[in-house]
Amino acid sequence: EIAGILRIPQPVVVALGLALGVAVGGYLALSVIRRAPIRFAGWQLDVPRPAIAAAQLVLSLLDWGLAAAVLYVLLPGGLAFGFLSFVGLFALANLGGLISNVPGGIGVFEAVVLLAVPDGGASGAVAAALIGYRLIYYLLPLVVAALLLGYFVLLRSQL
């Protein structure tokens, strides 16, 4: 379904999905097989235990799923695809933003979503959903964290 949404050949989507799946599987397998840190050019990367690697995977899937759900709920109704297909689209849009090396993928992520979501004249509603998503998922936690930090700094300064 993602191939149709993004208007790219199905084999490309399948190959990308397989490559990403192999990368995740390789990470989990590495956590089981290797105990010693990986050293390269003066850098050292500790390999997590299997339980930690599995927990990272589960929490990452939960985080990505919730982030996609926030945007999916904000999008106008009557989309031509379901939530699971949207999660794949959401992940690919974020991957595009990551590859672009633009901070937060801002602009790239939005362009992929705007091009992929069949709007039927509702591109303004899709753009509004994207702005709402950025506010809810990025700005709101930043404001809450800043307020909590300020509160704890004030509390500590009064001691």
PDB file of C-alpha atoms in Angstrom, residues 40-102:
ATOM      1  CA  PHE A  40      37.118   1.565  15.500  1.00  0.00           C
ATOM      2  CA  ALA A  41      39.527   4.473  14.913  1.00  0.00           C
ATOM      3  CA  GLY A  42      39.848   5.301  18.592  1.00  0.00           C
ATOM      4  CA  TRP A  43      36.113   5.012  19.251  1.00  0.00           C
ATOM      5  CA  GLN A  44      34.506   2.396  21.464  1.00  0.00           C
ATOM      6  CA  LEU A  45      30.894   1.262  21.201  1.00  0.00           C
ATOM      7  CA  ASP A  46      29.585  -0.943  23.982  1.00  0.00           C
ATOM      8  CA  VAL A  47      27.184  -3.636  22.802  1.00  0.00           C
ATOM      9  CA  PRO A  48      24.041  -3.809  24.960  1.00  0.00           C
ATOM     10  CA  ARG A  49      22.845  -7.013  26.587  1.00  0.00           C
ATOM     11  CA  PRO A  50      19.992  -8.754  24.733  1.00  0.00           C
ATOM     12  CA  ALA A  51      17.397  -7.607  27.280  1.00  0.00           C
ATOM     13  CA  ILE A  52      18.466  -3.983  26.858  1.00  0.00           C
ATOM     14  CA  ALA A  53      18.469  -4.251  23.054  1.00  0.00           C
ATOM     15  CA  ALA A  54      14.969  -5.788  23.109  1.00  0.00           C
ATOM     16  CA  ALA A  55      13.715  -3.078  25.480  1.00  0.00           C
ATOM     17  CA  GLN A  56      15.191  -0.408  23.184  1.00  0.00           C
ATOM     18  CA  LEU A  57      13.357  -1.942  20.246  1.00  0.00           C
ATOM     19  CA  VAL A  58      10.027  -2.132  22.081  1.00  0.00           C
ATOM     20  CA  LEU A  59      10.275   1.427  23.434  1.00  0.00           C
ATOM     21  CA  SER A  60      11.351   2.737  20.036  1.00  0.00           C
ATOM     22  CA  LEU A  61       8.378   1.072  18.333  1.00  0.00           C
ATOM     23  CA  LEU A  62       6.073   2.516  20.985  1.00  0.00           C
ATOM     24  CA  ASP A  63       7.548   6.009  20.549  1.00  0.00           C
ATOM     25  CA  TRP A  64       7.289   5.919  16.749  1.00  0.00           C
ATOM     26  CA  GLY A  65       3.785   4.456  16.913  1.00  0.00           C
ATOM     27  CA  LEU A  66       2.582   7.162  19.295  1.00  0.00           C
ATOM     28  CA  ALA A  67       4.206   9.913  17.230  1.00  0.00           C
ATOM     29  CA  ALA A  68       2.518   8.578  14.100  1.00  0.00           C
ATOM     30  CA  ALA A  69      -0.788   8.303  15.984  1.00  0.00           C
ATOM     31  CA  VAL A  70      -0.609  11.975  16.981  1.00  0.00           C
ATOM     32  CA  LEU A  71      -0.318  13.039  13.341  1.00  0.00           C
ATOM     33  CA  TYR A  72      -2.808  10.439  12.084  1.00  0.00           C
ATOM     34  CA  VAL A  73      -5.478  11.715  14.465  1.00  0.00           C
ATOM     35  CA  LEU A  74      -4.864  15.306  13.353  1.00  0.00           C
ATOM     36  CA  LEU A  75      -5.143  14.523   9.630  1.00  0.00           C
ATOM     37  CA  PRO A  76      -8.497  15.093   7.924  1.00  0.00           C
ATOM     38  CA  GLY A  77     -10.834  12.106   7.906  1.00  0.00           C
ATOM     39  CA  GLY A  78     -11.467   9.841   4.963  1.00  0.00           C
ATOM     40  CA  LEU A  79      -7.893   8.889   4.182  1.00  0.00           C
ATOM     41  CA  ALA A  80      -7.442   6.224   1.522  1.00  0.00           C
ATOM     42  CA  PHE A  81      -5.240   4.115   3.820  1.00  0.00           C
ATOM     43  CA  GLY A  82      -5.263   2.794   7.363  1.00  0.00           C
ATOM     44  CA  PHE A  83      -3.144   3.493  10.395  1.00  0.00           C
ATOM     45  CA  LEU A  84      -0.544   0.754   9.798  1.00  0.00           C
ATOM     46  CA  SER A  85       0.124   1.994   6.281  1.00  0.00           C
ATOM     47  CA  PHE A  86       0.372   5.512   7.650  1.00  0.00           C
ATOM     48  CA  VAL A  87       2.966   4.372  10.210  1.00  0.00           C
ATOM     49  CA  GLY A  88       5.104   3.101   7.321  1.00  0.00           C
ATOM     50  CA  LEU A  89       4.636   6.387   5.462  1.00  0.00           C
ATOM     51  CA  PHE A  90       5.443   8.307   8.648  1.00  0.00           C
ATOM     52  CA  ALA A  91       8.651   6.312   9.146  1.00  0.00           C
ATOM     53  CA  LEU A  92       9.729   6.869   5.531  1.00  0.00           C
ATOM     54  CA  ALA A  93       9.004  10.606   5.798  1.00  0.00           C
ATOM     55  CA  ASN A  94      11.148  10.759   8.938  1.00  0.00           C
ATOM     56  CA  LEU A  95      13.874   8.748   7.211  1.00  0.00           C
ATOM     57  CA  GLY A  96      13.839  11.294   4.387  1.00  0.00           C
ATOM     58  CA  GLY A  97      14.208  14.083   6.925  1.00  0.00           C
ATOM     59  CA  LEU A  98      17.084  12.249   8.572  1.00  0.00           C
ATOM     60  CA  ILE A  99      18.866  11.655   5.264  1.00  0.00           C
ATOM     61  CA  SER A 100      18.448  15.332   4.333  1.00  0.00           C
ATOM     62  CA  ASN A 101      20.452  16.299   7.428  1.00  0.00           C
ATOM     63  CA  VAL A 102      18.075  19.208   8.078  1.00  0.00           C
TER      64      VAL A 102
END
